[in-house]
Coordinates of N, CA and C in Angstrom, one line a residue:
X1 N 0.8 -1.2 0.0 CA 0.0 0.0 0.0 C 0.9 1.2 0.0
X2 N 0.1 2.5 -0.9 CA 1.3 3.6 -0.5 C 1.1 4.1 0.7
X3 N 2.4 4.8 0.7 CA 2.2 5.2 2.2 C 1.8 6.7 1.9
X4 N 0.8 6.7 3.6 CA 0.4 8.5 3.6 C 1.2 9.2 4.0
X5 N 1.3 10.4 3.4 CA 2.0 11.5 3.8 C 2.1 12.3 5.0
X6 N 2.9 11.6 5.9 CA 2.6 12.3 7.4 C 2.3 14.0 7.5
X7 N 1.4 14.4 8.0 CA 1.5 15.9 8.3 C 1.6 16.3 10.0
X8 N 2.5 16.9 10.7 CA 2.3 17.4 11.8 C 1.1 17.8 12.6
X9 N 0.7 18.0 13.8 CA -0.6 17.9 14.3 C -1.4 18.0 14.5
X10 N -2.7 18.9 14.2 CA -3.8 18.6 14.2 C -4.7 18.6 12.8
X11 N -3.8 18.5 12.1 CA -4.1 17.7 10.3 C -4.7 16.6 10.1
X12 N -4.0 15.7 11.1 CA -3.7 14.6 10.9 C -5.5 13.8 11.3
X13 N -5.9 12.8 10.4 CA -7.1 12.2 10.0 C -6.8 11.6 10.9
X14 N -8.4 11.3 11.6 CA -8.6 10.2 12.8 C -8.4 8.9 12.2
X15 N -8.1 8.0 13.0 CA -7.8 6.4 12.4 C -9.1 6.2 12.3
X16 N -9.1 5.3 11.2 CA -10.5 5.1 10.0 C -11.6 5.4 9.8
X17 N -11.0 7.1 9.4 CA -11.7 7.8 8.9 C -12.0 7.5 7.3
X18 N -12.4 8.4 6.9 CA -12.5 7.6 4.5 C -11.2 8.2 4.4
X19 N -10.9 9.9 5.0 CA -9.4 10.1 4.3 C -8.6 9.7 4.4
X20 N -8.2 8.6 5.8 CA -7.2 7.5 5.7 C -7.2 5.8 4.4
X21 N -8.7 6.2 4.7 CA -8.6 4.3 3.8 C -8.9 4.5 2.1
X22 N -9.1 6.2 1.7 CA -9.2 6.3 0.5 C -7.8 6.1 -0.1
X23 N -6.7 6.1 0.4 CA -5.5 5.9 -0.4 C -5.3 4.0 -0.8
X24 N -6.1 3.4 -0.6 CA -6.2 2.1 -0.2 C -5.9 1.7 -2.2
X25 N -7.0 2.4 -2.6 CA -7.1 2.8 -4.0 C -6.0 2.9 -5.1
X26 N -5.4 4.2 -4.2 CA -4.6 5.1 -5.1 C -3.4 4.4 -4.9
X27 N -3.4 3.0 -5.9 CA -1.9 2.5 -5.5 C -1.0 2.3 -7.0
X28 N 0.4 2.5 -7.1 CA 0.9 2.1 -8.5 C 0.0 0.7 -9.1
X29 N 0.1 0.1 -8.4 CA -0.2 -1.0 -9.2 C -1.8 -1.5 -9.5
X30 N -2.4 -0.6 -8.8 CA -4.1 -0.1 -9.1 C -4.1 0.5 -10.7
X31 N -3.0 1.4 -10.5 CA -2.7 2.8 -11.9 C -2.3 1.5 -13.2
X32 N -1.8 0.9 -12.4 CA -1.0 0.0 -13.7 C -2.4 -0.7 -14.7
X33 N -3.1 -1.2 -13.6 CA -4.3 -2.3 -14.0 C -5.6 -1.5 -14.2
X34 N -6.0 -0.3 -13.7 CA -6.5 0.5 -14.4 C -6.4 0.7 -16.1
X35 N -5.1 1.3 -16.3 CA -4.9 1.5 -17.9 C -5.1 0.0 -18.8
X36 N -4.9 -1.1 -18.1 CA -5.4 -2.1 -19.0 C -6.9 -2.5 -18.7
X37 N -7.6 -1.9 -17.6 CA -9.0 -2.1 -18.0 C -9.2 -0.8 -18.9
X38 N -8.7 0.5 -19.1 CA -9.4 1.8 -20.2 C -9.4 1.0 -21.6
X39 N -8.1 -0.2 -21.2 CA -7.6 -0.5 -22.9 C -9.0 -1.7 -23.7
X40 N -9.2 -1.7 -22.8 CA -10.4 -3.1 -22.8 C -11.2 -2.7 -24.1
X41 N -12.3 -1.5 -23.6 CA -13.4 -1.6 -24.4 C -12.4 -0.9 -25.8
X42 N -11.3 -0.4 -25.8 CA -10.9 0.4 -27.0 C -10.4 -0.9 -27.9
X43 N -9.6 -1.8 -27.5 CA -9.2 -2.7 -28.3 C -10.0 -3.9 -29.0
X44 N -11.3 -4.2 -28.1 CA -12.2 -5.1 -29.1 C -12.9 -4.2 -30.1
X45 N -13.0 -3.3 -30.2 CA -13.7 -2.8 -31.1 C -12.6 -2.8 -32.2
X46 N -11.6 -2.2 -32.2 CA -10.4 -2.3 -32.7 C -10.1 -3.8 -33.8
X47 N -10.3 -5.0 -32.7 CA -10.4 -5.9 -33.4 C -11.6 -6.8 -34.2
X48 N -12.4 -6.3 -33.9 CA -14.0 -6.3 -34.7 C -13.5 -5.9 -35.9
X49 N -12.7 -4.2 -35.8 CA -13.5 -3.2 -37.0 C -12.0 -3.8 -38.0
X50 N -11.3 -4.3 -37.7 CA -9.7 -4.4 -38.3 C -8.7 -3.6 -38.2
X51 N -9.1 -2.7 -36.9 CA -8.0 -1.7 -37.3 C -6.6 -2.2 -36.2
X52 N -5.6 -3.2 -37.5 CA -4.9 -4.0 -36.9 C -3.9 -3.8 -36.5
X53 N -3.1 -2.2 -36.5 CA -2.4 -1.0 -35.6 C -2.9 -1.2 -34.2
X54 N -4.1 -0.4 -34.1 CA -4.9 0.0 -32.8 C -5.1 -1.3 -32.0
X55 N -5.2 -2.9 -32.5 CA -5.7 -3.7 -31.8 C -4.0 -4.5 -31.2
X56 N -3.1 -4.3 -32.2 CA -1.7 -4.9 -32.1 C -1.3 -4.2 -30.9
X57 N -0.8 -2.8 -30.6 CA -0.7 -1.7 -29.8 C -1.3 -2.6 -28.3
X58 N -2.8 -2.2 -28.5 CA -3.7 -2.2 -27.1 C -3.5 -3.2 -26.5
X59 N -3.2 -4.0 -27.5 CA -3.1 -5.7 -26.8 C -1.9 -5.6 -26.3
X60 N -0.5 -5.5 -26.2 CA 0.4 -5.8 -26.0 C 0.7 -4.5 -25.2
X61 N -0.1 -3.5 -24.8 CA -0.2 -2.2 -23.9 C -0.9 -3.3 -22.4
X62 N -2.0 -4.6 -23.1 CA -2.2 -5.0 -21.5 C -2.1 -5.9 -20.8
X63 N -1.1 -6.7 -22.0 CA 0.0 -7.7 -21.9 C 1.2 -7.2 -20.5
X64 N 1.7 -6.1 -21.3 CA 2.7 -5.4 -20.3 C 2.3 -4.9 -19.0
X65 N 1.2 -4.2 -19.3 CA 0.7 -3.9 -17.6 C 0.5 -5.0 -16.9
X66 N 0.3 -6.2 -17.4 CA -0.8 -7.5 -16.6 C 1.2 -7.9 -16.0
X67 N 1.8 -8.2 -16.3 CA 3.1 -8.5 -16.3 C 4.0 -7.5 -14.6
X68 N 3.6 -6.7 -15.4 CA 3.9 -5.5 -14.1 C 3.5 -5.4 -13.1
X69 N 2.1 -5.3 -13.3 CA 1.3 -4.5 -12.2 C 1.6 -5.5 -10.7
X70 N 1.5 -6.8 -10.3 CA 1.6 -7.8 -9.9 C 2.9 -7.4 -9.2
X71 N 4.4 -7.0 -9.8 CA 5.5 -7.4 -9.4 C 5.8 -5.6 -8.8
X72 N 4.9 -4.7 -9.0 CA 5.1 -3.5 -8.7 C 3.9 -3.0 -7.2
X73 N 3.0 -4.4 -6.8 CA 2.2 -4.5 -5.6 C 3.4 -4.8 -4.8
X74 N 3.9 -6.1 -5.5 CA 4.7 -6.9 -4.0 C 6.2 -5.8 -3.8
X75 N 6.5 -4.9 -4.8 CA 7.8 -4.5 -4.7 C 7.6 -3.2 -3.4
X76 N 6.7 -2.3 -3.8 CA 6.2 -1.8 -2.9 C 4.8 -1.6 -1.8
X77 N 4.9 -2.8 -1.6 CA 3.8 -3.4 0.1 C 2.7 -3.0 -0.8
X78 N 1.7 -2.9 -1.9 CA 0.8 -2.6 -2.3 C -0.3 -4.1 -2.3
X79 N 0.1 -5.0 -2.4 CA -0.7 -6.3 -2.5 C -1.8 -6.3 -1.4
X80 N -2.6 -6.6 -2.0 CA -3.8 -6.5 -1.2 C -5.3 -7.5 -1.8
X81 N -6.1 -7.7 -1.1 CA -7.4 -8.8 -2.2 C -8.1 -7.9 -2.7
X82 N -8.1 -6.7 -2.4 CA -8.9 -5.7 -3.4 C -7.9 -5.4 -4.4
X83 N -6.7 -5.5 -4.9 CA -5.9 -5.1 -5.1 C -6.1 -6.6 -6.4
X84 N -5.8 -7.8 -5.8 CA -5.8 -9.1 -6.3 C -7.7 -8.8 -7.3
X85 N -8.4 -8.6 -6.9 CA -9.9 -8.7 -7.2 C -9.6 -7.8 -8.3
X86 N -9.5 -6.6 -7.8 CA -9.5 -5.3 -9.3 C -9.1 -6.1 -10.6
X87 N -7.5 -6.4 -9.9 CA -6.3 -7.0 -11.6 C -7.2 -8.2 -12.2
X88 N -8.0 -9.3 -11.8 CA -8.5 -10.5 -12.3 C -9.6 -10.1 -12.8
X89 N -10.8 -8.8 -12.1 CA -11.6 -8.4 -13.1 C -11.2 -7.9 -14.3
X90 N -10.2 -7.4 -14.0 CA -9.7 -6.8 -15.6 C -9.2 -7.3 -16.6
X91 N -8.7 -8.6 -16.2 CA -8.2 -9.8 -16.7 C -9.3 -10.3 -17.7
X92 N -10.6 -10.7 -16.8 CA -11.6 -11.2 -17.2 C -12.1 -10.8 -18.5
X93 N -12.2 -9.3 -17.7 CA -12.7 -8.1 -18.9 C -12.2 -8.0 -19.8
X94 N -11.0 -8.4 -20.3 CA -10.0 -8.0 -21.2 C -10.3 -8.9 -22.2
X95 N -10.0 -9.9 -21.7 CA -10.1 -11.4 -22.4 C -11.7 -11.6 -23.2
X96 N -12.5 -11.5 -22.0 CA -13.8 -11.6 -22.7 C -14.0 -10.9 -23.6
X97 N -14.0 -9.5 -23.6 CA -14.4 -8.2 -24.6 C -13.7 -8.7 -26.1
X98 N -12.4 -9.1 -25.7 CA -11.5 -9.3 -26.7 C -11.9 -10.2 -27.6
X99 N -12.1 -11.8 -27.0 CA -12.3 -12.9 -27.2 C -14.0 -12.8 -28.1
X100 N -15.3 -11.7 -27.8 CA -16.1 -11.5 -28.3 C -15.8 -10.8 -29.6
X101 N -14.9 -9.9 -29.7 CA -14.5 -9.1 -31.1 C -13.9 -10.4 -31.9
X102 N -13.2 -11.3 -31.6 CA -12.7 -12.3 -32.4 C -13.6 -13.2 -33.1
X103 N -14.8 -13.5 -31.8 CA -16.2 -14.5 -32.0 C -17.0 -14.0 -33.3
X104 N -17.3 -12.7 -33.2 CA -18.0 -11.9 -33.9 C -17.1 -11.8 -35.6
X105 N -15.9 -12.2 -35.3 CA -15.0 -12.1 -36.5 C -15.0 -14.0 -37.4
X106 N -15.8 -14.4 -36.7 CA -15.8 -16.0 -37.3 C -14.0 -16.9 -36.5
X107 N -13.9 -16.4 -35.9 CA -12.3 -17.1 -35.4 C -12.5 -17.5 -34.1
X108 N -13.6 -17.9 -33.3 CA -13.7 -18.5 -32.2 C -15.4 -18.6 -31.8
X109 N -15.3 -19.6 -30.9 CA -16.7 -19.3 -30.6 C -17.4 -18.6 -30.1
X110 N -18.9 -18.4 -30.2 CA -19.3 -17.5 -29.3 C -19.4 -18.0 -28.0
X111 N -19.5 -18.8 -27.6 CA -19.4 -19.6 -26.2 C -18.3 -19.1 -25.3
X112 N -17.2 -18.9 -26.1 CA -16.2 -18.7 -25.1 C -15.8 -17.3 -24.3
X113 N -16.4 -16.3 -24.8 CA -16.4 -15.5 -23.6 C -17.4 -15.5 -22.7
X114 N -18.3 -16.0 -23.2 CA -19.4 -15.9 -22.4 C -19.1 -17.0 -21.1
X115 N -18.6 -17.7 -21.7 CA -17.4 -18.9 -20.4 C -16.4 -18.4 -20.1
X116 N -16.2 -17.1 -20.0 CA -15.1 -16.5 -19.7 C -15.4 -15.8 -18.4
X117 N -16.6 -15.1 -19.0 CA -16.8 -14.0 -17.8 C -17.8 -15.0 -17.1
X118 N -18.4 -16.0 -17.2 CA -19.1 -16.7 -16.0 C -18.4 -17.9 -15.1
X119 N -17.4 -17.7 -15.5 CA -16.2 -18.4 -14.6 C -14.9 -17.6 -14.1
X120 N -15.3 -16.2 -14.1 CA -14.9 -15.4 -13.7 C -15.8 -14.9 -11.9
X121 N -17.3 -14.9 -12.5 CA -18.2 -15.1 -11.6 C -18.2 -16.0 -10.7
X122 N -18.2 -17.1 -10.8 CA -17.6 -18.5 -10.5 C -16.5 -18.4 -9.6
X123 N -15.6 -17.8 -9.8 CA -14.6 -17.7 -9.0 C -14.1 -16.8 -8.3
X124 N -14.8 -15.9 -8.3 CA -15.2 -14.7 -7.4 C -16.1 -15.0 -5.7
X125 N -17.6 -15.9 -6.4 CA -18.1 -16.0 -5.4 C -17.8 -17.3 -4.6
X126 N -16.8 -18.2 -5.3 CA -16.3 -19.4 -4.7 C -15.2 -18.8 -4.2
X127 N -14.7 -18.2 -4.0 CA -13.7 -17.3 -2.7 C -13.8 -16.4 -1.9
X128 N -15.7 -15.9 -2.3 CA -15.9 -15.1 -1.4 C -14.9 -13.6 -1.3
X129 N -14.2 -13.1 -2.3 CA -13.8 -12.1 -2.6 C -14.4 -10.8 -2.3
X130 N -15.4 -10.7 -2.0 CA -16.8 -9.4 -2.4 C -16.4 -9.6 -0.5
X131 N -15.5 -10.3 0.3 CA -16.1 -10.3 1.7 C -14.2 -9.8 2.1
X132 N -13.7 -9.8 1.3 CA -12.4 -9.0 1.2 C -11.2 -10.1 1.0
X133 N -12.2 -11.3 0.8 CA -10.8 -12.4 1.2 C -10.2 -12.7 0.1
X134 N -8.8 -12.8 0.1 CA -8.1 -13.2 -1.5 C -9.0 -14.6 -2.4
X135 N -8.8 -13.9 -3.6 CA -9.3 -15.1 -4.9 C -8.1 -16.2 -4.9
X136 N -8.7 -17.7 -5.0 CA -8.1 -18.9 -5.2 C -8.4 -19.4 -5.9
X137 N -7.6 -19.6 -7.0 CA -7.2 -20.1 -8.1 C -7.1 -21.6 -8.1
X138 N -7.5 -22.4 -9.5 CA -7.1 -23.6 -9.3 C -5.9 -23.6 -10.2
X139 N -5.5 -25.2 -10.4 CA -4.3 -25.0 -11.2 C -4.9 -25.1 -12.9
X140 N -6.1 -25.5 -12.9 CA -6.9 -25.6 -14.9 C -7.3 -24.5 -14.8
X141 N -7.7 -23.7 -13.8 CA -7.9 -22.5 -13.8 C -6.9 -21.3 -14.0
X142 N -5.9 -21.5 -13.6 CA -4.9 -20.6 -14.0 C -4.3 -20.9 -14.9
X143 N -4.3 -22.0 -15.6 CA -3.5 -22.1 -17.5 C -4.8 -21.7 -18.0
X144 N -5.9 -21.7 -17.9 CA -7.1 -20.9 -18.7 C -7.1 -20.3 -19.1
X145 N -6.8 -19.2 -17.8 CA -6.5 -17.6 -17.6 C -5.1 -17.3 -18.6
X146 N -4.2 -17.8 -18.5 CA -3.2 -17.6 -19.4 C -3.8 -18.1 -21.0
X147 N -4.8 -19.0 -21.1 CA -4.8 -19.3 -22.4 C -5.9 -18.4 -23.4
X148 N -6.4 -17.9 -22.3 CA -7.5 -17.0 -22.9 C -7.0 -15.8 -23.7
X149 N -5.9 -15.2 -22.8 CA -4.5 -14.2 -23.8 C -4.2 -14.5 -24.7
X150 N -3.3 -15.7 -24.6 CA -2.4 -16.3 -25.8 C -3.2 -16.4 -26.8
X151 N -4.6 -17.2 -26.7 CA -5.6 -17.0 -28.0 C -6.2 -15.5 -28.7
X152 N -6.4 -15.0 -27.4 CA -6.9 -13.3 -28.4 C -5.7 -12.8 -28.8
X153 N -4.3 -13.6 -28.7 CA -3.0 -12.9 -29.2 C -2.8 -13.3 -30.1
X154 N -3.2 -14.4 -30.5 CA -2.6 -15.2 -31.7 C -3.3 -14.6 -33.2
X155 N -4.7 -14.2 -33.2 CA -5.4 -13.3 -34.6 C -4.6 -11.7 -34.3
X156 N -4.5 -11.0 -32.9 CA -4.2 -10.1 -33.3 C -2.6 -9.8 -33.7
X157 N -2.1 -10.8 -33.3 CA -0.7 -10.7 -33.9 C -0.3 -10.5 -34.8
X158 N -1.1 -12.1 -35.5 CA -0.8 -12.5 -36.9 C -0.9 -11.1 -37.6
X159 N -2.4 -10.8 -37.5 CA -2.9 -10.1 -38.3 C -2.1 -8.5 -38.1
X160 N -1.3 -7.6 -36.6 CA -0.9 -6.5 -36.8 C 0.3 -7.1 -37.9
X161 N 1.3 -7.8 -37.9 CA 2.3 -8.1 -38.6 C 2.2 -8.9 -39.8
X162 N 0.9 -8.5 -40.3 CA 0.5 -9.2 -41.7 C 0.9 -10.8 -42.5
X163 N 0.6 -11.3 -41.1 CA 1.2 -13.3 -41.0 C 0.0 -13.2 -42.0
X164 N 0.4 -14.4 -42.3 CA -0.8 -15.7 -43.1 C -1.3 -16.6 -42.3
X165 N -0.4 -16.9 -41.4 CA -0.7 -18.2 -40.2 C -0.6 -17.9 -38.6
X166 N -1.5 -18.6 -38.1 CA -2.2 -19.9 -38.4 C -3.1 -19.1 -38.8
X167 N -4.2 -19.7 -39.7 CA -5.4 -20.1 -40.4 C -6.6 -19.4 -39.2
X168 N -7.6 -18.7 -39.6 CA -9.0 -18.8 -38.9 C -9.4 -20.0 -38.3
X169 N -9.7 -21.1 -39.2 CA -10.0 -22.8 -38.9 C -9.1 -23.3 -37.7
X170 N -8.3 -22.7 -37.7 CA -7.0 -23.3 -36.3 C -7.5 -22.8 -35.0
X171 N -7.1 -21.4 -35.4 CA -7.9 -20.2 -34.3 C -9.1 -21.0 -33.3
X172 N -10.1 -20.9 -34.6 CA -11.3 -21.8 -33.9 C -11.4 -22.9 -33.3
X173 N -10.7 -23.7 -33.7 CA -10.3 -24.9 -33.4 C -9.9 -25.0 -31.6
X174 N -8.8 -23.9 -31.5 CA -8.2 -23.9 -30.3 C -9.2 -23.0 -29.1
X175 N -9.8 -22.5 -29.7 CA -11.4 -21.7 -29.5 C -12.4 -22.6 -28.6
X176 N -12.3 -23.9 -29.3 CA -13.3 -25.0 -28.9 C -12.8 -25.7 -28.0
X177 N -11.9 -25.7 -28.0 CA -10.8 -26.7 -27.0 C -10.8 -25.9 -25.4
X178 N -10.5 -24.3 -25.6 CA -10.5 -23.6 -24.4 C -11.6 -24.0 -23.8
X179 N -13.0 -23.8 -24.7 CA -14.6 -23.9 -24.1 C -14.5 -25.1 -23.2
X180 N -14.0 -26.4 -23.6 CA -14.2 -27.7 -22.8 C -13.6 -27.6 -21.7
X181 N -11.7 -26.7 -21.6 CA -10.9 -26.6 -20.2 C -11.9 -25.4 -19.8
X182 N -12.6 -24.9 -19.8 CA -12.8 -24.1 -19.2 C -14.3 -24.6 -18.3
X183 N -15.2 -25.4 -18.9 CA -16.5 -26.1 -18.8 C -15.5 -27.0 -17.3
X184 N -14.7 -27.3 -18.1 CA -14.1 -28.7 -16.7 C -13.5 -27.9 -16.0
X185 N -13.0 -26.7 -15.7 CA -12.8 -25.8 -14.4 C -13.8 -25.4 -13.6
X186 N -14.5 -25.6 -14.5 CA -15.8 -24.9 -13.6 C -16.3 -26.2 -12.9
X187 N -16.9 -27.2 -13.8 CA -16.8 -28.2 -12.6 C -16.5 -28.8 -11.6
X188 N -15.3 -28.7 -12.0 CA -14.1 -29.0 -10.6 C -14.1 -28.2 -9.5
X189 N -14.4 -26.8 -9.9 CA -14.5 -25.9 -8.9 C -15.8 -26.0 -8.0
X190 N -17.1 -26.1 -8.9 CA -18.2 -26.5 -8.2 C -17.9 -28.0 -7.5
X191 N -17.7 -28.7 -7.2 CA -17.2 -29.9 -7.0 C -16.7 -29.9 -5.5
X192 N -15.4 -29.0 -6.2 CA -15.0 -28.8 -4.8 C -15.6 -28.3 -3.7
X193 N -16.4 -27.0 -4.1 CA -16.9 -26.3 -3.4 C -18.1 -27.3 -2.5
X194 N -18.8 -27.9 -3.2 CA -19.6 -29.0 -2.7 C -19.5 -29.9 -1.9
X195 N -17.7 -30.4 -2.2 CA -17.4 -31.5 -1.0 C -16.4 -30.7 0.3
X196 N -16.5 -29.2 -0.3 CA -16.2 -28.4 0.9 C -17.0 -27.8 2.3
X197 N -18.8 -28.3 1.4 CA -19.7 -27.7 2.6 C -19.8 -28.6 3.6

């Protein structure tokens, strides 16, 4: 967390007051994962409309922050489960928004964001997050989450650096494959959660 700016004495905000816990917020690594949720709604459209500058850029603008933001909590005491909660909705957001400009472009299915962001839900309320406590991750759940990138990376790649390959047909292919790891994360998760009550 950052730290507050001491002021001499009778300035100084009563302990847990809002002006103390509003800086809770205002953290680098809040700033970091902010700019890759602004980049969200700008880059699927981007990749919908073709404009394969704007979508190459954005993507790899939230590639770098998602990389960062993480190692710039723990470097300066910023880590926190609101902190953890913000970065994975944006994550969510990113992927999904993205992964629907691709759907809508014939190169994946429509299924899969929509399995994106409801196993985002899924894992939110199976950790109880909303009650402040850190998100737990499975381990199919966390190569998902990585693969959900790597797929919205692979059309916009190709396509800012004017590849030929892989093929739409492939795309989709690996499209359909996420939908099943992701269908069987979710089960597992319910599962657990069930032989956890």
């Amino acid at each position: 967390m950052v730290r507050a700016v001491e002021h001499p004495g009778p300035v100084d905000a009563p302990s847990g007051s809002p002006r103390e816990a509003a800086p809770r917020w205002r953290t680098r690594a809040n700033a970091l994962t902010a700019v890759r949720l602004a980049a969200a709604p700008a880059c699927a459209p981007a990749i919908a409309s073709g404009a394969q500058g704007a979508a190459f850029a954005l993507f790899w603008l939230a590639v770098a922050t998602d990389l960062v933001d993480g190692r710039v909590a723990r470097r300066y005491g910023e880590a926190s489960p609101l902190g953890g909660l913000l970065d994975h909705a944006t994550d969510a957001t990113f992927a999904s928004l993205g992964l629907l400009a691709v759907a809508l472009r014939g190169e994946a299915p429509l299924a899969l964001p929509v399995l994106v962001a409801a196993a985002f839900v899924q894992y939110v309320v199976d950790s109880r997050a909303t009650r402040g406590r850190a998100l737990r991750a499975s381990a199919l759940g966390r190569w998902n989450g990585i693969a959900y990138f790597a797929l919205l990376g692979v059309p916009v790649v190709r396509d800012g650096l004017g590849l030929g390959w892989p093929p739409a047909g492939l795309v989709h292919a690996l499209g359909l494959a996420l939908v099943a790891t992701t269908l069987a994360s979710m089960l597992d998760r319910a599962l657990a959660a069930r032989r956890a009550r």
